[in-house]
Short mmCIF file of N, CA and C in Angstrom, two decimals:
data_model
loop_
_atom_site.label_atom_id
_atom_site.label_comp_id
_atom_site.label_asym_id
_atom_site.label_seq_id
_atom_site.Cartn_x
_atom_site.Cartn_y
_atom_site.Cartn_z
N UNK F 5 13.12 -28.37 11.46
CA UNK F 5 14.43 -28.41 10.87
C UNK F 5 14.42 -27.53 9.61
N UNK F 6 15.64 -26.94 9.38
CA UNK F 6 15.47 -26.08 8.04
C UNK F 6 16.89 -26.71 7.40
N UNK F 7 17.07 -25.82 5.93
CA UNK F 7 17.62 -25.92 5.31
C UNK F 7 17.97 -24.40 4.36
N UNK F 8 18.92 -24.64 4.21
CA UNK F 8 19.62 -23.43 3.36
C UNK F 8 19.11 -23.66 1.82
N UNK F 9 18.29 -22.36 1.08
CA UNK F 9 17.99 -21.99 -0.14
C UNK F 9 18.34 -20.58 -0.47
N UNK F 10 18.91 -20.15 -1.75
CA UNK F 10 18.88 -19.43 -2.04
C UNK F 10 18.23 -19.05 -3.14
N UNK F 11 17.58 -17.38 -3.20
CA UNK F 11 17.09 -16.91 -4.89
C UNK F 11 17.48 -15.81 -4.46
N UNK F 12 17.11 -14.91 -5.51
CA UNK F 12 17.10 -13.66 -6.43
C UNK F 12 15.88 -12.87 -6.32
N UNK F 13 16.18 -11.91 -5.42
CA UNK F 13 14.93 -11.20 -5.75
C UNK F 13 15.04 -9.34 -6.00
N UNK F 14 14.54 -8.84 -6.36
CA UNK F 14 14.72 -7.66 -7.43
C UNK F 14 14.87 -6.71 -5.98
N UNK F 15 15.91 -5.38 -6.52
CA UNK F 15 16.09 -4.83 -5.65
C UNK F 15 15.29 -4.08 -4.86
N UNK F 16 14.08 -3.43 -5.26
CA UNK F 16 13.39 -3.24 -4.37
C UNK F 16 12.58 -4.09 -3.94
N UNK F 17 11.85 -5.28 -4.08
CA UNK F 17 12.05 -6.10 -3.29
C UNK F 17 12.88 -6.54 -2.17
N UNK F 18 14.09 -6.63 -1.78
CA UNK F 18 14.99 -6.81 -1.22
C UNK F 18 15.02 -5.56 -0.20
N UNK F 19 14.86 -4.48 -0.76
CA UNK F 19 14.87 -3.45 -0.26
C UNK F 19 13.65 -3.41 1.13
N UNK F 20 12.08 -3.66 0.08
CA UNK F 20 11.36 -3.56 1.41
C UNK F 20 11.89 -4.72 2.36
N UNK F 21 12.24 -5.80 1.84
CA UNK F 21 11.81 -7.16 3.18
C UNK F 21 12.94 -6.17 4.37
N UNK F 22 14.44 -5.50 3.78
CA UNK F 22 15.61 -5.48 4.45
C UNK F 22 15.12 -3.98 5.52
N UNK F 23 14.07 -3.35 5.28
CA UNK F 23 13.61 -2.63 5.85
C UNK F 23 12.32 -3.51 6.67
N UNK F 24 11.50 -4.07 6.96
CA UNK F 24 10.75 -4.54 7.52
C UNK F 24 11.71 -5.27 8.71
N UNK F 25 12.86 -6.11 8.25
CA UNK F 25 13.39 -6.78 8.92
C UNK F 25 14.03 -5.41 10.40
N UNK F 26 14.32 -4.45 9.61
CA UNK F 26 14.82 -3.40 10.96
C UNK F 26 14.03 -3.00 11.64
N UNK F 27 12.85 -2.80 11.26
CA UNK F 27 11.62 -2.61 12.02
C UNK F 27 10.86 -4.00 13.10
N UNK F 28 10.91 -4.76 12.63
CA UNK F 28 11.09 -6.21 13.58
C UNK F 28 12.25 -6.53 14.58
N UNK F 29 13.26 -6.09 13.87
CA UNK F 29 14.69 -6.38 14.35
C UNK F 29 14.99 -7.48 14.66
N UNK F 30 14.37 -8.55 13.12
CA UNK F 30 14.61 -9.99 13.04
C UNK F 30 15.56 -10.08 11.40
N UNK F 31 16.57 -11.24 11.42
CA UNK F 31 17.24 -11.24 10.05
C UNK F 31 16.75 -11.06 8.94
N UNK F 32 16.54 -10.47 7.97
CA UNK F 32 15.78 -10.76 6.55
C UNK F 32 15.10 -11.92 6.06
N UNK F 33 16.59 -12.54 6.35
CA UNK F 33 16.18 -13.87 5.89
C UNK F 33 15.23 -14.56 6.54
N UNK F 34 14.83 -14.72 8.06
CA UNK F 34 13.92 -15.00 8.92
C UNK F 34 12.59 -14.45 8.32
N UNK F 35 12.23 -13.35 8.13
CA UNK F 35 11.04 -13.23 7.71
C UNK F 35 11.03 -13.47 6.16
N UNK F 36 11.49 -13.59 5.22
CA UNK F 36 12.05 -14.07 4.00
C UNK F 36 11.13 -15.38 4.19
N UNK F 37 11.50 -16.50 4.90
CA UNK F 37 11.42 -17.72 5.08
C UNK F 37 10.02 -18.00 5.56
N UNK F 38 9.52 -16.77 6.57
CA UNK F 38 8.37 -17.01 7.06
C UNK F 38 6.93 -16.50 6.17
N UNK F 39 7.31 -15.17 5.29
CA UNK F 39 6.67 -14.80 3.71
C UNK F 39 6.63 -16.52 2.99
N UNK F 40 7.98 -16.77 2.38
CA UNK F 40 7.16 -17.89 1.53
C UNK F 40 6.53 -19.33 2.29
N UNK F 41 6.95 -19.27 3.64
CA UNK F 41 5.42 -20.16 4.09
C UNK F 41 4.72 -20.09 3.61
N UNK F 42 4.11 -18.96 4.17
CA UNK F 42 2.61 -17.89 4.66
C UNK F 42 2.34 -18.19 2.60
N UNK F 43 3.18 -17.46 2.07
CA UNK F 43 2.45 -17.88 0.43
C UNK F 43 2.05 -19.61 0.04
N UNK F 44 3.11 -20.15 0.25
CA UNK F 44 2.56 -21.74 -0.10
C UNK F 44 1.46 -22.05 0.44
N UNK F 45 1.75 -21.77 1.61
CA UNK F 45 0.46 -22.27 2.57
C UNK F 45 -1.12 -21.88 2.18
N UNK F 46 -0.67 -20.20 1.92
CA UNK F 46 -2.18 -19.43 0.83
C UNK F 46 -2.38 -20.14 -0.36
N UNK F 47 -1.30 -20.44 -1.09
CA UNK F 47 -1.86 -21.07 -2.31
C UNK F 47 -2.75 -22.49 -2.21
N UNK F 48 -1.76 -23.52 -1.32
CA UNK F 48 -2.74 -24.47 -0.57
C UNK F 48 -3.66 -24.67 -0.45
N UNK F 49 -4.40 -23.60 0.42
CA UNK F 49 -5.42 -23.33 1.51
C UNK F 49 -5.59 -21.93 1.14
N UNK F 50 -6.60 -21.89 -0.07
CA UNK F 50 -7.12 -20.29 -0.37
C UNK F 50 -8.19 -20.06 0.36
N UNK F 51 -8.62 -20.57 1.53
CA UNK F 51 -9.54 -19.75 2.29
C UNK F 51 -8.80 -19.70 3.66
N UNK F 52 -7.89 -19.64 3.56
CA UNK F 52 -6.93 -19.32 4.97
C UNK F 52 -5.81 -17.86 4.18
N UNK F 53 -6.11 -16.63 5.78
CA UNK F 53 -5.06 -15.30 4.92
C UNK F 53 -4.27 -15.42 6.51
N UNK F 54 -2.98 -15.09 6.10
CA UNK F 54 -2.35 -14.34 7.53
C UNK F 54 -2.19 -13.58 7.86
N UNK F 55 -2.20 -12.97 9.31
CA UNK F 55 -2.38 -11.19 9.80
C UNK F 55 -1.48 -10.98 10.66
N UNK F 56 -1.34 -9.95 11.04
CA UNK F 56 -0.09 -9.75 11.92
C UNK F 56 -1.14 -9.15 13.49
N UNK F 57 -0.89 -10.10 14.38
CA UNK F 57 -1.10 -10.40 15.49
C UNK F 57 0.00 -9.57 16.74
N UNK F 58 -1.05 -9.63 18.61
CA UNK F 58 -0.17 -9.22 19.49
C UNK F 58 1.14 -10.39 19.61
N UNK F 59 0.27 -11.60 19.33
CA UNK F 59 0.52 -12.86 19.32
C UNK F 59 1.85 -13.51 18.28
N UNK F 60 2.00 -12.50 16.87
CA UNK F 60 2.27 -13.09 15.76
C UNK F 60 1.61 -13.05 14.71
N UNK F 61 2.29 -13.39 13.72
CA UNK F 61 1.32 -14.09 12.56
C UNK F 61 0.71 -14.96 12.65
N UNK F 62 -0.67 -14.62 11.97
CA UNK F 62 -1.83 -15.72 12.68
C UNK F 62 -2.87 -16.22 11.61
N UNK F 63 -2.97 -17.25 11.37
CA UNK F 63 -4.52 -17.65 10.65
C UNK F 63 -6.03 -17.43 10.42
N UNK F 64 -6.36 -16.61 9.96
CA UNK F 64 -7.69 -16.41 9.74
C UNK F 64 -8.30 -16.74 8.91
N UNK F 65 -9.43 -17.11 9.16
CA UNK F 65 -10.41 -17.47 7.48
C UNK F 65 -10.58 -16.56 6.66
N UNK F 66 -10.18 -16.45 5.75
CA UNK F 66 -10.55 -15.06 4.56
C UNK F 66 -11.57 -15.09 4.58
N UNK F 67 -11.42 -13.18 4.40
CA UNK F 67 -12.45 -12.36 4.44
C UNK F 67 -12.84 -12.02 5.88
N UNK F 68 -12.96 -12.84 7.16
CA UNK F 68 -13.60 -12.85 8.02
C UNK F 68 -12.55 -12.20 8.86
N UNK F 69 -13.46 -12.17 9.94
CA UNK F 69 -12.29 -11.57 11.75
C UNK F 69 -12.38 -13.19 12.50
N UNK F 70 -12.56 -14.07 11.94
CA UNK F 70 -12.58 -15.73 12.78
C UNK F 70 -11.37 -16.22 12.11
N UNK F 71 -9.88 -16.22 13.59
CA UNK F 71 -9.10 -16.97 13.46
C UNK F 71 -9.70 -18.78 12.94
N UNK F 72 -8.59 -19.30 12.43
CA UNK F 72 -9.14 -20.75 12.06
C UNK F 72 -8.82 -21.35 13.43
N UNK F 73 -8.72 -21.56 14.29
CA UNK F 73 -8.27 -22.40 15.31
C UNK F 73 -10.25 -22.07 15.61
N UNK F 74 -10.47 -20.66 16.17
CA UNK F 74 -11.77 -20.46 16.51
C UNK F 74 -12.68 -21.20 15.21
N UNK F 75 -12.65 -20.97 14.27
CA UNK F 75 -13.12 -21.51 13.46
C UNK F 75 -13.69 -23.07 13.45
N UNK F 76 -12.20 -23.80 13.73
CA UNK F 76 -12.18 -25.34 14.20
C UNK F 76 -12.75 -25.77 15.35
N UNK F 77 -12.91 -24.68 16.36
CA UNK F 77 -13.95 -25.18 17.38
C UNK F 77 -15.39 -24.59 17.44
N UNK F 78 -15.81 -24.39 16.67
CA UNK F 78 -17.01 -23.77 15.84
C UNK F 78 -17.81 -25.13 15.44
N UNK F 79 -16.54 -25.75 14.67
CA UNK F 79 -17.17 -26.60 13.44
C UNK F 79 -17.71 -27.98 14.90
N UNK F 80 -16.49 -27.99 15.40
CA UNK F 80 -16.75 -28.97 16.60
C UNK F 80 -17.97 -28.77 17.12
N UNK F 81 -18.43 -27.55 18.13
CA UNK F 81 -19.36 -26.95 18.65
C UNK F 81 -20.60 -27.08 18.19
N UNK F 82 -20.79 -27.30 17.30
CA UNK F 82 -22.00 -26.87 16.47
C UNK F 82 -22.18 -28.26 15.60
N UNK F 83 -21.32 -29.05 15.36
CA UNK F 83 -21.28 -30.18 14.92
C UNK F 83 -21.43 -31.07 13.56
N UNK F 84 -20.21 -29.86 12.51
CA UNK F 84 -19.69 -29.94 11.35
C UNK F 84 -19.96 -29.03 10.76
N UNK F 85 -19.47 -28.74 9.58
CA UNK F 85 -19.08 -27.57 9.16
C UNK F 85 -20.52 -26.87 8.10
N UNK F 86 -21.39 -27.82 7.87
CA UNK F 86 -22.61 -26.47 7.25
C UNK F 86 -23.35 -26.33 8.69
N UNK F 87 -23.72 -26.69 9.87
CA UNK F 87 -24.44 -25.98 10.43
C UNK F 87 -23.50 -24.77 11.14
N UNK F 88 -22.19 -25.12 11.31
CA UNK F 88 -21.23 -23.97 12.11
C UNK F 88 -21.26 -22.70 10.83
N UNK F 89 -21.26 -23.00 10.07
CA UNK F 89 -21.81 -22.36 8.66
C UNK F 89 -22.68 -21.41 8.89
N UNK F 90 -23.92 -22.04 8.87
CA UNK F 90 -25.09 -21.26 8.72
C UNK F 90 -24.99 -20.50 10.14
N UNK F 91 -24.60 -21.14 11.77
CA UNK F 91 -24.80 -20.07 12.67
C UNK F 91 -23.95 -18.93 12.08
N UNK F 92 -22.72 -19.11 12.11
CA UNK F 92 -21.61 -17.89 11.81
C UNK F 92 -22.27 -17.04 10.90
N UNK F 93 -23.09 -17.27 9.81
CA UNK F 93 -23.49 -16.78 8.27
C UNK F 93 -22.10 -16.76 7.60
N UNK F 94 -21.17 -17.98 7.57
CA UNK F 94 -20.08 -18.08 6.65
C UNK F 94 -20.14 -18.66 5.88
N UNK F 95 -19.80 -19.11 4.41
CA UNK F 95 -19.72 -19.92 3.20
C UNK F 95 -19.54 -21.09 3.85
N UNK F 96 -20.09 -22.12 3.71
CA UNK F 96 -19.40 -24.12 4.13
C UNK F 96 -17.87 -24.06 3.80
N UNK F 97 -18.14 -23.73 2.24
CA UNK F 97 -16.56 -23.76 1.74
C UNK F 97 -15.45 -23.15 2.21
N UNK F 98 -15.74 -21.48 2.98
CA UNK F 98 -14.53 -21.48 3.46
C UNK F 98 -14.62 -21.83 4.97
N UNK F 99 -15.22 -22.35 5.49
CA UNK F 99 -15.01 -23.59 7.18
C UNK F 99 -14.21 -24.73 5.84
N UNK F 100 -14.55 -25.12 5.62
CA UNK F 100 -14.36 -26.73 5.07
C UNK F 100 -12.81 -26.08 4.25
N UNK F 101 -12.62 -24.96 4.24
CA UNK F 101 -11.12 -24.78 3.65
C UNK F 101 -10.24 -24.54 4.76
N UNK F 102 -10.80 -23.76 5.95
CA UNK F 102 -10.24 -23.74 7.39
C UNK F 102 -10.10 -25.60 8.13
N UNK F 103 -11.18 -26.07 8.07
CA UNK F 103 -10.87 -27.44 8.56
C UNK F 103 -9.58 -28.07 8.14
N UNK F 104 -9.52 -28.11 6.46
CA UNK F 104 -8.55 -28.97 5.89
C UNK F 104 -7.44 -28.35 6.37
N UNK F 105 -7.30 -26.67 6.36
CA UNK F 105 -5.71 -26.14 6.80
C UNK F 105 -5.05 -26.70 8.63
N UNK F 106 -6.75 -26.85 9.29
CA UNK F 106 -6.34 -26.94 10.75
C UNK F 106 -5.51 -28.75 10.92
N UNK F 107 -6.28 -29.75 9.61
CA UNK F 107 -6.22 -31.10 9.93
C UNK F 107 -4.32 -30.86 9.43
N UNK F 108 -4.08 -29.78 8.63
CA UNK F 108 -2.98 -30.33 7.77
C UNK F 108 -1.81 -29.55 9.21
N UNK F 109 -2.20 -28.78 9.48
CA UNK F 109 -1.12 -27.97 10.52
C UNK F 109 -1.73 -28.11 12.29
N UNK F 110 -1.90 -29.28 12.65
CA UNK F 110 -2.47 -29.30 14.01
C UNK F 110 -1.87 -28.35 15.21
N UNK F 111 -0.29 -28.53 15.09
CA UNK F 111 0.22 -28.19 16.21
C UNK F 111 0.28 -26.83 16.35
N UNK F 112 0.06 -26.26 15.14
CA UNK F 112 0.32 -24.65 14.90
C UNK F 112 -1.53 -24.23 15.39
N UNK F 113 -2.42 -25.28 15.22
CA UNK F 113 -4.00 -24.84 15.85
C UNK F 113 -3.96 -24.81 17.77
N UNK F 114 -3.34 -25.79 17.51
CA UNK F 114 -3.22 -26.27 19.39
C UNK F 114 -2.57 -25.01 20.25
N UNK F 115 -1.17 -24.28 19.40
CA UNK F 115 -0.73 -23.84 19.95
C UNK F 115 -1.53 -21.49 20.17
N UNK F 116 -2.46 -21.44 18.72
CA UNK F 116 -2.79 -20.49 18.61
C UNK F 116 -4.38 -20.80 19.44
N UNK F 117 -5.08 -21.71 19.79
CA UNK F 117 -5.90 -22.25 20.55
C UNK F 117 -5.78 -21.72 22.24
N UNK F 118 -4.19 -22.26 22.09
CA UNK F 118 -3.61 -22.06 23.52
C UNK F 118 -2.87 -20.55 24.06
N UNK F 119 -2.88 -19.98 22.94
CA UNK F 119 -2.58 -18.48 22.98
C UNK F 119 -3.88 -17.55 22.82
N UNK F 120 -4.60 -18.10 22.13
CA UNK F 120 -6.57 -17.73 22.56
C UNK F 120 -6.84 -17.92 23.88
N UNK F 121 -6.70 -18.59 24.27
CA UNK F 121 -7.42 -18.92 25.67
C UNK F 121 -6.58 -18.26 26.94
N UNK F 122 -5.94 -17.37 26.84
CA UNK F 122 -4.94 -16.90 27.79
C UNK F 122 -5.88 -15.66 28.85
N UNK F 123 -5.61 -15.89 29.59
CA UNK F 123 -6.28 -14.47 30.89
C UNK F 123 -6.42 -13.64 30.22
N UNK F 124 -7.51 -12.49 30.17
CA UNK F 124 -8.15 -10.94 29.66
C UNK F 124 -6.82 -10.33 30.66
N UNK F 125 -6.02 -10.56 31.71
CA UNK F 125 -4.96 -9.83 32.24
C UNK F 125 -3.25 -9.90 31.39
N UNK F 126 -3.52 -10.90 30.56
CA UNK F 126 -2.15 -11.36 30.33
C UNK F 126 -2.09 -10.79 29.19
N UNK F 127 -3.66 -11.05 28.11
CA UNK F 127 -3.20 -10.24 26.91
C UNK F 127 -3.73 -8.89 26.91
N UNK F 128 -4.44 -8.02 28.24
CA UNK F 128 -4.56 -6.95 28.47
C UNK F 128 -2.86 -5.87 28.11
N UNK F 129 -1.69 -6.99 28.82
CA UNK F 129 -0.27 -6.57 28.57
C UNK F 129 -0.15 -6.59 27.39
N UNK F 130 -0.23 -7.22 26.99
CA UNK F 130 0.10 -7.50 25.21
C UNK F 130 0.06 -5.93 24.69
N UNK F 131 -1.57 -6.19 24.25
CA UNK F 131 -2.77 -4.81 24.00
C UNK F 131 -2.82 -3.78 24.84
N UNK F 132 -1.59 -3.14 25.17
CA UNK F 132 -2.01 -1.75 26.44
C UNK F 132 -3.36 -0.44 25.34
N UNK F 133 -3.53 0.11 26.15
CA UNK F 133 -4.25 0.48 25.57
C UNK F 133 -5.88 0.13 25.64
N UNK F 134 -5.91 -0.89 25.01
CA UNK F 134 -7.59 -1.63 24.74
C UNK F 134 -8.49 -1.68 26.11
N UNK F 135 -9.72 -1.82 25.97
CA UNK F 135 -10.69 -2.06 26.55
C UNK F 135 -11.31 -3.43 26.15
N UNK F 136 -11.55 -4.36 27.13
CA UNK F 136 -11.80 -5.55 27.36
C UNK F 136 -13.30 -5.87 28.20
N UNK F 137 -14.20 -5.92 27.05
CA UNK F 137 -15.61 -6.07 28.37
C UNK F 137 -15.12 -7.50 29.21
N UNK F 138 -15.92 -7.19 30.31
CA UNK F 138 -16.00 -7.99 31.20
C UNK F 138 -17.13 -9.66 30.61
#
């Protein structure tokens, strides 16, 4: 559910989002809304950054190329977060900052989990172009 807010933001500011938005060819305000997520959420959860995906905007552990969803089944796998740690060679702290973001946003893990796991044919479409080992 949303709700209507308004601010003020300086004209070039305004300027890039109203150009990004034509290049998406989504409302301003739509990605407007989806920027100050993505910031709260960073301030939150400073070892979680977002990237722009075939998929979307997507969660990754800063610094790293390990979405947090992969991340979260790492920690599972391996069976908590300093030994998924030490295999990966990642800090504890940022798994244990990916855990807390995955416990706080489940459905958004389930659903980028479930967009991970899709056929090498389906997101071959996505990615034209790429090469996919077998």
């Amino acid at each position: 559910m949303t709700r209507p807010f308004s601010l003020r933001l300086e004209t070039g500011a305004l300027g890039r989002l109203e150009r990004l938005a034509r290049r998406r060819g989504l409302p301003p305000a739509t990605i407007g809304a989806a920027y100050v997520d993505e910031g709260t959420r960073t301030d939150l959860h400073p070892s979680v950054e977002f990237r722009s995906t075939p998929a979307g905007r997507t969660a990754y552990v800063r610094g790293t190329r390990l979405q947090v969803w992969m991340a979260l089944d790492a920690i599972r796998d391996f069976g908590g977060v300093e030994k998924a740690a030490r295999a990966l060679r990642i800090p504890a702290l940022l798994l244990a900052g990916a855990k807390n973001y995955g416990q706080e946003f489940p459905e958004e893990m389930a659903a980028c989990r479930e967009e991970g796991r899709r056929p090498l044919e389906e997101i071959a479409r996505l990615v034209p172009n790429h090469c996919f080992l077998p």
